[in-house]
XYZ file of C-alpha atoms in Angstrom:
671
model
C 86.057 143.300 128.284
C 86.846 145.327 125.211
C 84.189 147.434 123.505
C 82.072 145.435 121.112
C 83.316 145.970 117.573
C 80.874 143.699 115.771
C 79.223 145.528 112.905
C 76.000 144.532 111.213
C 77.674 143.613 107.935
C 79.981 141.167 109.731
C 77.051 139.700 111.618
C 75.118 139.276 108.393
C 78.059 137.457 106.839
C 78.557 135.004 109.680
C 75.075 134.478 111.161
C 73.123 131.303 110.298
C 70.329 131.786 107.784
C 67.764 130.813 110.424
C 68.118 134.231 112.042
C 68.542 136.255 108.894
C 65.519 134.718 107.190
C 63.228 134.526 110.210
C 63.045 130.719 110.430
C 60.797 129.147 113.032
C 61.930 128.191 116.518
C 62.384 124.581 115.432
C 65.163 125.425 112.956
C 68.319 123.773 114.252
C 70.619 126.774 113.767
C 68.311 129.411 115.269
C 70.613 131.019 117.858
C 67.690 132.762 119.526
C 66.621 129.330 120.748
C 69.780 128.341 122.613
C 69.015 127.296 126.161
C 70.842 130.233 127.706
C 69.002 132.831 125.621
C 65.517 134.188 126.230
C 62.739 132.365 124.351
C 60.444 135.398 124.145
C 59.276 136.133 120.581
C 61.746 138.453 118.892
C 62.005 140.245 115.609
C 65.043 139.578 113.433
C 66.377 142.984 114.417
C 65.913 142.258 118.138
C 67.763 138.938 117.807
C 70.596 140.641 115.968
C 70.895 143.361 118.597
C 70.859 140.844 121.468
C 73.638 138.838 119.881
C 75.641 141.986 119.219
C 75.370 142.884 122.888
C 76.471 139.421 124.034
C 79.378 138.487 121.759
C 82.248 140.358 120.185
C 81.893 138.170 117.107
C 79.874 135.260 115.777
C 81.357 132.671 113.444
C 79.363 129.940 111.749
C 80.358 126.789 109.863
C 78.985 123.399 108.956
C 81.251 121.828 111.571
C 83.051 123.249 114.604
C 86.054 121.238 115.797
C 87.404 122.027 119.259
C 91.100 121.149 119.407
C 93.732 121.201 116.659
C 95.631 118.043 117.568
C 95.851 114.943 115.418
C 92.221 114.021 116.075
C 90.900 117.521 115.426
C 92.797 118.063 112.186
C 91.851 114.597 110.924
C 88.189 115.275 111.769
C 88.210 118.580 109.896
C 89.702 116.998 106.783
C 87.164 114.155 106.879
C 84.252 116.567 107.311
C 85.290 118.415 104.153
C 85.753 115.146 102.302
C 82.172 114.254 103.253
C 80.598 117.466 102.044
C 81.290 120.216 104.565
C 81.602 123.590 102.877
C 83.092 125.192 105.975
C 84.886 123.894 109.064
C 86.316 125.953 111.917
C 88.960 124.445 114.199
C 89.169 126.288 117.523
C 92.459 125.826 119.405
C 93.414 127.408 122.726
C 97.147 127.082 122.108
C 99.113 129.367 119.781
C 99.852 126.453 117.434
C 98.280 123.291 116.087
C 99.335 119.766 116.998
C 98.219 119.334 120.588
C 100.068 116.416 122.181
C 101.971 115.856 118.922
C 104.115 118.803 120.016
C 105.522 116.669 122.836
C 106.163 113.343 121.111
C 108.226 112.024 118.232
C 104.964 110.648 116.881
C 105.515 106.905 116.467
C 102.701 105.419 114.365
C 101.531 101.841 113.980
C 99.305 99.699 111.810
C 99.156 96.158 110.459
C 99.350 95.105 106.797
C 100.478 98.550 105.668
C 102.254 99.672 102.528
C 105.366 100.285 104.644
C 105.486 96.648 105.746
C 104.923 95.564 102.158
C 107.872 97.648 100.968
C 109.980 96.192 103.789
C 109.069 92.657 102.721
C 107.187 91.996 105.964
C 104.079 90.246 104.686
C 103.144 87.922 107.548
C 101.387 90.425 109.794
C 97.625 90.305 110.343
C 94.829 92.547 111.573
C 93.875 89.912 114.143
C 97.400 89.816 115.580
C 97.438 93.619 115.848
C 94.077 93.584 117.610
C 95.145 90.859 120.044
C 98.338 92.723 120.948
C 96.396 95.926 121.671
C 93.730 94.185 123.751
C 96.292 92.115 125.673
C 98.196 95.263 126.607
C 94.997 97.031 127.634
C 93.869 94.134 129.836
C 96.904 94.282 132.105
C 96.159 94.952 135.781
C 92.421 94.592 135.335
C 91.938 96.916 132.390
C 89.657 96.176 129.473
C 89.315 97.590 125.985
C 86.257 98.738 124.061
C 86.429 95.888 121.563
C 84.061 97.342 118.922
C 86.144 100.527 118.758
C 89.429 98.603 118.750
C 88.015 96.420 115.975
C 87.208 99.508 113.921
C 90.632 100.979 114.598
C 92.721 97.969 113.567
C 90.687 97.563 110.388
C 91.244 101.187 109.390
C 94.706 102.070 110.713
C 96.342 100.499 107.669
C 94.232 102.575 105.276
C 95.092 105.736 107.202
C 98.815 104.898 107.239
C 98.644 104.268 103.502
C 96.822 107.561 102.882
C 99.408 109.467 104.896
C 102.162 107.645 103.006
C 100.701 108.680 99.675
C 100.109 112.224 100.961
C 103.770 112.727 101.758
C 105.098 110.411 104.481
C 106.878 108.407 101.792
C 109.315 111.315 101.456
C 110.267 111.430 105.148
C 113.308 109.899 106.786
C 112.642 107.049 109.229
C 114.341 105.360 112.133
C 115.226 101.945 110.703
C 116.313 98.590 112.093
C 119.633 96.852 111.479
C 118.417 95.727 108.052
C 117.250 99.174 107.014
C 113.528 98.481 107.418
C 111.127 101.240 108.427
C 108.808 98.754 110.167
C 110.400 98.391 113.598
C 109.851 97.336 117.185
C 109.511 100.210 119.677
C 111.220 99.339 122.986
C 109.666 102.325 124.775
C 106.488 100.211 124.766
C 105.808 96.533 125.258
C 106.983 94.980 122.008
C 104.416 93.928 119.425
C 104.421 90.329 118.228
C 105.457 91.647 114.797
C 107.317 94.812 113.682
C 104.582 97.349 112.923
C 105.768 100.629 114.473
C 106.854 103.470 112.174
C 109.105 106.285 113.365
C 108.935 108.942 110.662
C 111.053 112.047 111.217
C 109.684 115.512 110.409
C 111.189 117.292 107.425
C 111.288 120.521 109.427
C 112.415 119.504 112.935
C 112.761 123.124 114.026
C 109.010 123.580 113.666
C 107.623 120.095 114.208
C 108.444 117.286 116.596
C 106.454 114.630 114.727
C 105.992 113.899 111.042
C 102.280 113.194 111.559
C 101.734 116.721 112.887
C 103.746 118.229 110.053
C 101.777 116.422 107.353
C 98.337 117.034 108.877
C 99.202 120.704 109.319
C 100.135 120.946 105.645
C 96.942 119.193 104.522
C 94.759 121.467 106.659
C 96.567 124.588 105.432
C 95.927 123.580 101.811
C 92.180 123.155 102.379
C 90.369 126.457 101.779
C 87.229 125.189 103.495
C 89.018 124.800 106.846
C 89.732 127.779 109.074
C 91.979 127.450 112.145
C 91.424 129.891 115.016
C 94.311 129.875 117.523
C 94.689 131.336 121.032
C 90.973 130.818 121.579
C 89.520 128.650 124.343
C 86.027 127.172 124.254
C 84.514 127.641 127.709
C 80.927 126.490 127.213
C 78.779 124.306 124.973
C 75.129 125.159 124.380
C 72.141 123.178 123.167
C 69.044 124.567 121.482
C 65.415 123.710 122.287
C 65.681 120.516 120.247
C 68.582 119.361 122.405
C 71.092 119.787 119.587
C 74.538 120.878 120.793
C 75.514 123.282 118.029
C 76.952 126.305 119.834
C 80.332 126.799 121.478
C 81.216 129.943 123.402
C 84.895 130.830 123.432
C 87.184 133.519 124.789
C 90.261 135.024 123.181
C 92.121 137.707 125.102
C 89.278 139.944 126.299
C 86.780 139.006 123.604
C 83.904 136.532 123.658
C 83.113 134.612 120.480
C 80.110 132.478 119.582
C 80.873 129.600 117.231
C 77.777 127.992 115.776
C 77.588 124.784 113.739
C 75.054 123.636 111.184
C 75.829 119.918 111.505
C 77.651 119.416 114.776
C 80.574 119.983 117.113
C 83.516 117.589 117.418
C 85.379 117.739 120.714
C 89.034 116.786 120.237
C 90.331 118.466 123.376
C 92.858 115.824 124.425
C 93.536 114.198 127.768
C 94.466 115.454 131.231
C 98.132 114.482 131.631
C 98.922 118.154 132.246
C 96.560 118.364 135.227
C 98.084 116.760 138.355
C 94.990 117.623 140.395
C 92.645 115.754 138.063
C 94.999 112.779 137.782
C 95.329 112.675 141.559
C 91.548 112.661 141.910
C 91.392 109.223 140.290
C 94.905 107.714 140.389
C 96.174 105.786 143.418
C 99.741 106.903 142.749
C 99.051 110.451 141.626
C 101.255 111.880 144.369
C 104.467 110.352 142.955
C 103.747 110.745 139.244
C 105.182 113.737 137.389
C 103.500 115.138 134.316
C 105.083 115.489 130.912
C 101.896 116.615 129.231
C 101.250 120.109 127.956
C 99.904 122.466 130.606
C 96.856 122.879 128.366
C 96.117 119.128 128.594
C 93.891 119.836 131.582
C 90.810 117.745 130.761
C 88.477 120.735 130.897
C 86.806 119.582 127.684
C 85.413 116.664 129.675
C 83.653 119.028 132.038
C 82.198 121.027 129.149
C 80.696 117.857 127.689
C 79.371 116.805 131.101
C 77.537 120.126 131.374
C 75.413 119.157 128.355
C 74.952 115.575 129.528
C 78.109 113.756 128.436
C 78.917 110.680 130.504
C 82.409 109.998 131.823
C 83.887 106.524 131.594
C 84.619 106.682 135.308
C 86.634 103.493 135.720
C 89.140 104.484 133.050
C 89.743 107.906 134.621
C 92.262 106.241 136.922
C 93.967 104.392 134.076
C 97.004 106.600 133.710
C 99.938 104.670 132.253
C 103.300 105.973 133.323
C 106.721 105.658 131.781
C 109.656 104.691 134.040
C 111.707 107.381 132.364
C 110.577 110.705 133.805
C 113.278 113.315 134.385
C 111.835 115.866 136.789
C 112.350 119.545 136.073
C 114.771 121.246 138.441
C 112.620 124.374 138.186
C 108.992 123.252 138.361
C 108.320 120.426 140.807
C 105.954 117.764 139.518
C 106.732 118.334 135.838
C 109.273 116.674 133.602
C 110.080 115.011 130.324
C 110.972 111.636 128.856
C 114.686 111.177 129.418
C 116.394 108.029 130.636
C 119.995 106.897 130.336
C 118.804 103.379 129.385
C 122.051 102.184 130.974
C 120.167 99.435 132.805
C 119.939 97.691 129.420
C 123.749 97.461 129.244
C 124.596 96.308 132.745
C 123.408 99.194 134.897
C 121.018 98.785 137.803
C 118.062 100.602 139.328
C 117.917 101.248 143.061
C 115.351 103.020 145.214
C 115.900 105.508 148.023
C 116.618 102.573 150.345
C 119.586 101.590 148.188
C 117.885 98.391 147.034
C 117.092 96.918 143.641
C 113.379 96.255 143.165
C 112.758 94.989 139.617
C 114.223 93.110 136.669
C 115.713 96.103 134.884
C 115.718 94.241 131.552
C 112.109 93.007 131.678
C 110.587 93.287 128.209
C 107.226 94.014 129.836
C 107.224 97.776 130.274
C 104.184 97.604 132.521
C 106.056 95.501 135.082
C 108.787 98.130 135.319
C 106.288 101.001 135.335
C 104.236 99.571 138.182
C 107.330 98.629 140.176
C 108.543 102.239 140.074
C 105.155 103.626 141.103
C 105.389 101.518 144.281
C 108.811 102.844 145.329
C 109.243 105.465 148.074
C 108.654 108.918 146.558
C 108.438 107.213 143.156
C 112.213 107.483 142.699
C 114.650 105.136 141.002
C 118.326 105.909 140.574
C 119.878 104.688 137.337
C 123.361 103.546 138.384
C 126.044 103.113 135.726
C 129.726 103.403 134.840
C 131.746 104.590 131.852
C 132.061 101.021 130.529
C 128.306 100.516 130.731
C 127.722 103.780 128.872
C 130.193 102.828 126.147
C 128.523 99.455 125.599
C 125.097 101.082 125.430
C 126.259 103.551 122.782
C 127.877 100.717 120.809
C 124.533 98.888 120.791
C 122.831 101.825 119.081
C 120.657 102.695 122.091
C 122.785 105.487 123.512
C 120.811 108.391 122.080
C 119.358 109.616 125.366
C 122.647 109.115 127.199
C 124.763 111.099 124.757
C 122.232 113.789 123.847
C 121.112 114.536 127.375
C 123.259 113.172 130.152
C 126.666 113.541 128.546
C 125.948 117.154 127.584
C 126.618 120.213 129.787
C 122.953 121.180 129.584
C 121.925 118.249 131.801
C 124.989 118.105 134.033
C 122.953 119.095 137.102
C 120.864 115.932 136.739
C 123.883 113.588 136.853
C 125.455 112.692 140.190
C 129.120 111.689 139.770
C 131.391 110.001 142.314
C 134.781 108.303 142.426
C 133.550 105.507 144.699
C 130.321 103.702 145.483
C 130.465 105.002 149.053
C 130.681 108.581 147.820
C 127.818 108.011 145.374
C 125.558 106.664 148.130
C 126.395 109.629 150.346
C 125.581 112.101 147.583
C 122.285 110.330 146.917
C 121.567 110.262 150.663
C 120.776 106.550 150.589
C 122.006 103.945 153.134
C 125.652 103.274 152.278
C 125.888 99.719 153.640
C 122.663 98.628 151.967
C 123.750 100.082 148.639
C 127.177 98.417 148.807
C 125.530 95.051 149.570
C 123.129 95.566 146.639
C 126.030 96.131 144.237
C 128.019 93.234 145.709
C 125.121 90.812 145.210
C 124.514 92.102 141.708
C 128.158 91.690 140.693
C 128.152 88.151 142.094
C 125.225 87.260 139.829
C 127.099 88.680 136.847
C 130.084 86.451 137.669
C 127.845 83.424 138.129
C 126.098 84.016 134.786
C 122.829 83.024 136.366
C 119.317 84.422 136.724
C 118.758 86.510 139.846
C 115.789 86.782 142.207
C 114.140 89.413 139.994
C 114.409 87.283 136.857
C 117.303 89.162 135.262
C 119.336 86.855 133.040
C 123.124 87.246 133.119
C 123.874 84.370 130.767
C 123.164 86.040 127.435
C 122.077 89.253 125.743
C 118.815 88.432 124.064
C 116.669 91.529 123.520
C 116.733 95.330 123.072
C 116.341 95.495 126.851
C 119.486 93.440 127.478
C 122.269 94.473 125.095
C 125.322 94.009 127.354
C 126.272 92.415 130.661
C 128.547 94.372 132.995
C 129.492 94.673 136.623
C 129.089 97.903 138.546
C 132.799 98.679 138.761
C 135.245 101.288 137.496
C 136.925 104.583 138.307
C 133.748 106.653 138.190
C 130.154 105.969 139.102
C 127.061 107.853 137.963
C 123.435 108.159 139.065
C 120.376 109.854 137.577
C 117.075 110.172 139.453
C 114.036 109.075 137.451
C 110.332 109.189 138.381
C 107.100 107.831 136.841
C 106.034 110.126 134.006
C 102.502 110.548 132.670
C 102.129 111.889 129.146
C 98.865 110.198 128.185
C 95.620 109.404 129.981
C 93.158 106.642 129.169
C 90.010 108.058 130.767
C 87.484 110.406 129.265
C 84.025 110.827 127.821
C 81.923 107.925 126.565
C 80.976 107.630 122.893
C 79.121 105.168 120.692
C 80.609 103.526 117.611
C 79.762 106.624 115.532
C 81.875 108.734 117.932
C 78.742 110.483 119.201
C 78.982 111.547 122.837
C 76.454 109.626 124.928
C 74.695 110.495 128.168
C 74.464 108.395 131.326
C 71.639 106.308 129.832
C 73.640 105.577 126.686
C 71.668 107.889 124.403
C 73.556 109.959 121.834
C 73.546 113.722 122.386
C 72.494 115.286 119.055
C 75.242 117.221 117.315
C 78.011 116.356 119.795
C 80.930 114.124 118.792
C 84.329 113.397 120.333
C 87.608 111.915 119.140
C 91.123 111.363 120.393
C 92.443 111.201 123.923
C 89.346 112.939 125.285
C 87.430 109.673 124.699
C 87.698 107.239 127.603
C 87.940 103.482 127.887
C 88.971 102.729 124.304
C 92.284 100.925 124.757
C 92.120 99.627 128.313
C 94.593 100.419 131.076
C 97.664 100.595 128.814
C 98.217 101.696 125.245
C 100.329 99.995 122.593
C 103.039 101.566 120.462
C 101.842 104.092 117.895
C 98.212 103.852 118.970
C 98.389 107.121 120.902
C 99.118 108.887 117.604
C 97.111 106.845 115.114
C 94.050 106.365 117.343
C 93.060 110.056 117.344
C 93.719 110.307 113.602
C 91.581 107.266 112.766
C 88.727 108.163 115.115
C 88.902 111.832 114.150
C 88.360 110.706 110.576
C 85.335 108.655 111.673
C 83.833 111.546 113.645
C 84.337 113.930 110.724
C 82.543 111.548 108.394
C 79.603 110.887 110.710
C 78.998 114.505 111.693
C 78.254 115.147 108.021
C 76.376 111.949 107.158
C 74.316 111.236 110.290
C 70.878 112.796 110.551
C 70.710 115.443 113.265
C 68.198 114.168 115.826
C 65.570 116.383 117.462
C 63.527 116.293 120.642
C 66.399 115.472 123.005
C 66.164 116.694 126.603
C 69.561 118.055 127.646
C 70.464 117.521 131.299
C 73.852 117.961 132.972
C 75.629 114.787 134.039
C 75.102 113.744 137.648
C 78.811 113.733 138.535
C 80.279 116.847 136.914
C 83.957 117.293 137.691
C 84.637 120.027 140.241
C 85.733 123.405 138.911
C 88.489 123.357 141.543
C 90.295 120.701 139.500
C 90.785 123.187 136.661
C 92.157 126.251 138.431
C 94.923 127.421 136.153
C 98.428 127.867 137.486
C 100.008 130.478 135.281
C 103.262 132.360 135.583
C 104.968 132.876 138.871
C 103.658 136.150 140.243
C 106.004 138.700 141.756
C 104.308 140.978 144.268
C 106.664 143.853 143.603
C 109.675 144.104 141.330
C 111.529 147.182 142.451
C 113.767 148.779 139.847
C 115.050 151.368 142.299
C 118.826 151.352 142.291
C 119.162 149.504 138.990
C 122.192 150.791 137.091
C 122.034 151.620 133.395
C 123.510 149.014 131.096
C 123.096 145.577 129.569
C 123.198 142.466 131.752
C 123.436 138.863 130.558
C 121.846 136.114 132.647
C 121.801 132.353 132.068
C 119.162 129.994 133.511
C 118.351 126.321 132.997
C 116.203 125.733 129.917
C 114.166 122.885 128.476
C 117.042 121.027 126.844
C 119.926 123.290 127.768
C 120.748 126.778 129.052
C 118.753 129.882 128.170
C 120.758 133.117 127.955
C 118.980 136.465 128.079
C 120.241 140.050 127.846
C 118.281 142.661 129.807
C 118.843 146.402 129.301
C 118.069 149.210 131.765
C 118.065 152.997 131.484
C 116.910 155.438 134.144
C 115.596 152.519 136.249
C 113.372 151.321 133.407
C 113.529 148.006 131.535
C 114.333 149.054 127.968
C 115.079 145.704 126.390
C 114.794 141.944 126.909
C 116.602 139.891 124.287
C 116.922 136.112 124.165
C 120.509 135.471 123.091
C 120.225 131.693 122.877
C 117.917 128.972 124.095
C 117.252 125.243 123.947
C 113.469 125.301 124.265
C 111.159 122.994 122.323
C 110.393 125.460 119.556
C 107.039 123.934 118.603
C 105.732 124.800 122.065
C 107.811 127.795 123.113
C 107.902 129.875 119.915
C 105.109 132.294 120.826
C 106.416 132.861 124.352
C 109.938 133.469 123.066
C 108.592 136.097 120.692
C 105.951 137.772 122.870
C 107.042 137.676 126.517
C 110.233 139.798 126.209
C 108.335 142.690 124.612
C 105.452 142.302 127.074
C 107.901 142.724 129.964
C 109.372 145.841 128.351
C 105.915 147.305 127.703
C 104.795 146.647 131.284
C 108.163 147.535 132.821
C 107.432 144.556 135.049
C 107.497 140.763 134.992
C 103.844 140.324 135.962
C 102.668 139.684 132.412
C 100.070 137.333 130.975
C 101.240 133.788 130.436
C 101.410 132.320 126.933
C 99.031 129.354 126.820
C 100.947 126.098 126.584
C 104.338 127.699 127.243
C 104.221 128.295 130.983
C 107.690 126.877 131.643
C 109.328 129.033 128.974
C 107.492 132.102 130.250
C 108.687 131.403 133.788
C 112.290 131.008 132.617
C 112.227 134.393 130.907
C 110.736 135.999 134.013
C 113.328 134.307 136.209
C 116.081 135.698 133.980
C 114.768 139.253 134.171
C 114.483 139.078 137.963
C 118.074 137.823 138.142
C 119.201 140.646 135.839
C 117.515 143.214 138.092
C 119.409 141.888 141.100
C 122.644 141.853 139.106
C 122.125 145.454 137.981
C 121.699 146.587 141.577
C 125.125 145.313 142.621
């Protein structure tokens, strides 16, 4: 740990008045009374010296928010609106946004100003609620109806506020009649068009318009401070049982954040933690993760340590998307990317060469569950040029053209001049596959409904835009696996968003919002709710942390079933035991490796067997996530003259690609 640099003047500026003025032990912000600090009588000077010896810095605010995603930023804004003079958002990643960095940010709400402008005036709050609850009840799930009730009655107000704050100026994905209120076929369709796909004004910096707007609103608010690259590792309660302290680490420094009114945990879900998902999910071994590596669920454990109760049943509710393209570099990780060719006459087959589902079923859950049950969780999307052309003509060819018809993703596409050759390349039974295609083509000719319920008589939905046989001069296949990008489990809260213990009692000072809260929506989540839910409930938590009276006399006890620390062991950059530069020739060497959405090209320079430069010539990384790694890792490698450098939080894949490039350049320079 670095030498302590905290000076008395800084301490005086940031320390709660309870210490500086010698308040009694009952004062809620008296740091000398935290449970992990000695309770022996101390002078003000002794307390100051003890804190100086323990922490590199101490920062105090009315409200501490842990997590700068949609829920955290919304909570901070609401706290200020309800009287907070100071709010600190603590974020372990090098940027705000959380999960909004990985999604286009579809929003939803009923009876909104957007629907009104579109002339869609027949929606209702009750219909919205019923759609959400029906989706959540699939396969034995159940929603928290009081929280869903609050959400549906406030989502429209939040949409309208965001519209007035700037979303009205954004471009939107529109339907055939130019309306911004649309159906979202990546989810089970609502009974009425109420999804909104706003595009960010600055797509190089933001992936979702919601993130962009919230970031701007937070930046404009002088009373909100955002602290990045800082991870909260412990929550502390004082003698009154009030959870008002959060201990965090940043690089080699330890920071104490202390709140006057409360702490809001908006730490997200655990879709980036395969070990934790596998602990509760029956099909965890075949699911790949598309969540940020920082979406590890560790915030749940921190809340359990001060008594927070997990909603255990929902921990295994991990909806998957049947559109996961697995990384060729990092097994078990991937991204949303599907050809969608099954909607235009293509088929899905498993590793046995057999179809297993109605590929055009409007119920996403049916297709999701069917894929989870397949051997190794693999489906091959089989299509032809004609099928691809019809899909593009329907307006649904975005994924196909952007990804699979580009050189960047060529390694994911298996191409053959015959069905026999395709089966051989896929290593699936040839005869079975040929019979599968033969039977499928016969159903197309008969214009009937097959054994899976696929209708070949007419094109009637966004999931069935063209009818084609599997025939042609070329045949294509792409392997797809179940992808998890959101989790439904988490901590339990009451209707004020206060974290509750195993007896249902609220823990004073501790609130939660967003994906870290469990059991809200049921087993599956509806379109736009994954974005708007955290924003709406973050707003509620921010209001209540300022308006609720801070209770006293609570006895803090750890939960009885705290998640094992082993589930949170971080897997950082690939370590290289020894990178020998002996024999490396002077010069500049260009190396190309696979990147996030296309090749990454890097130039590495050597002189006198020393790495003198690492320059990224071009890349196709997701800039909202990778920016810090792209800027910091090359220089870190040069400074260390080695590739064993610290990982950039949230950008592990980008870091590994840069390291892989440098290793390849070393080998090239030795030739």
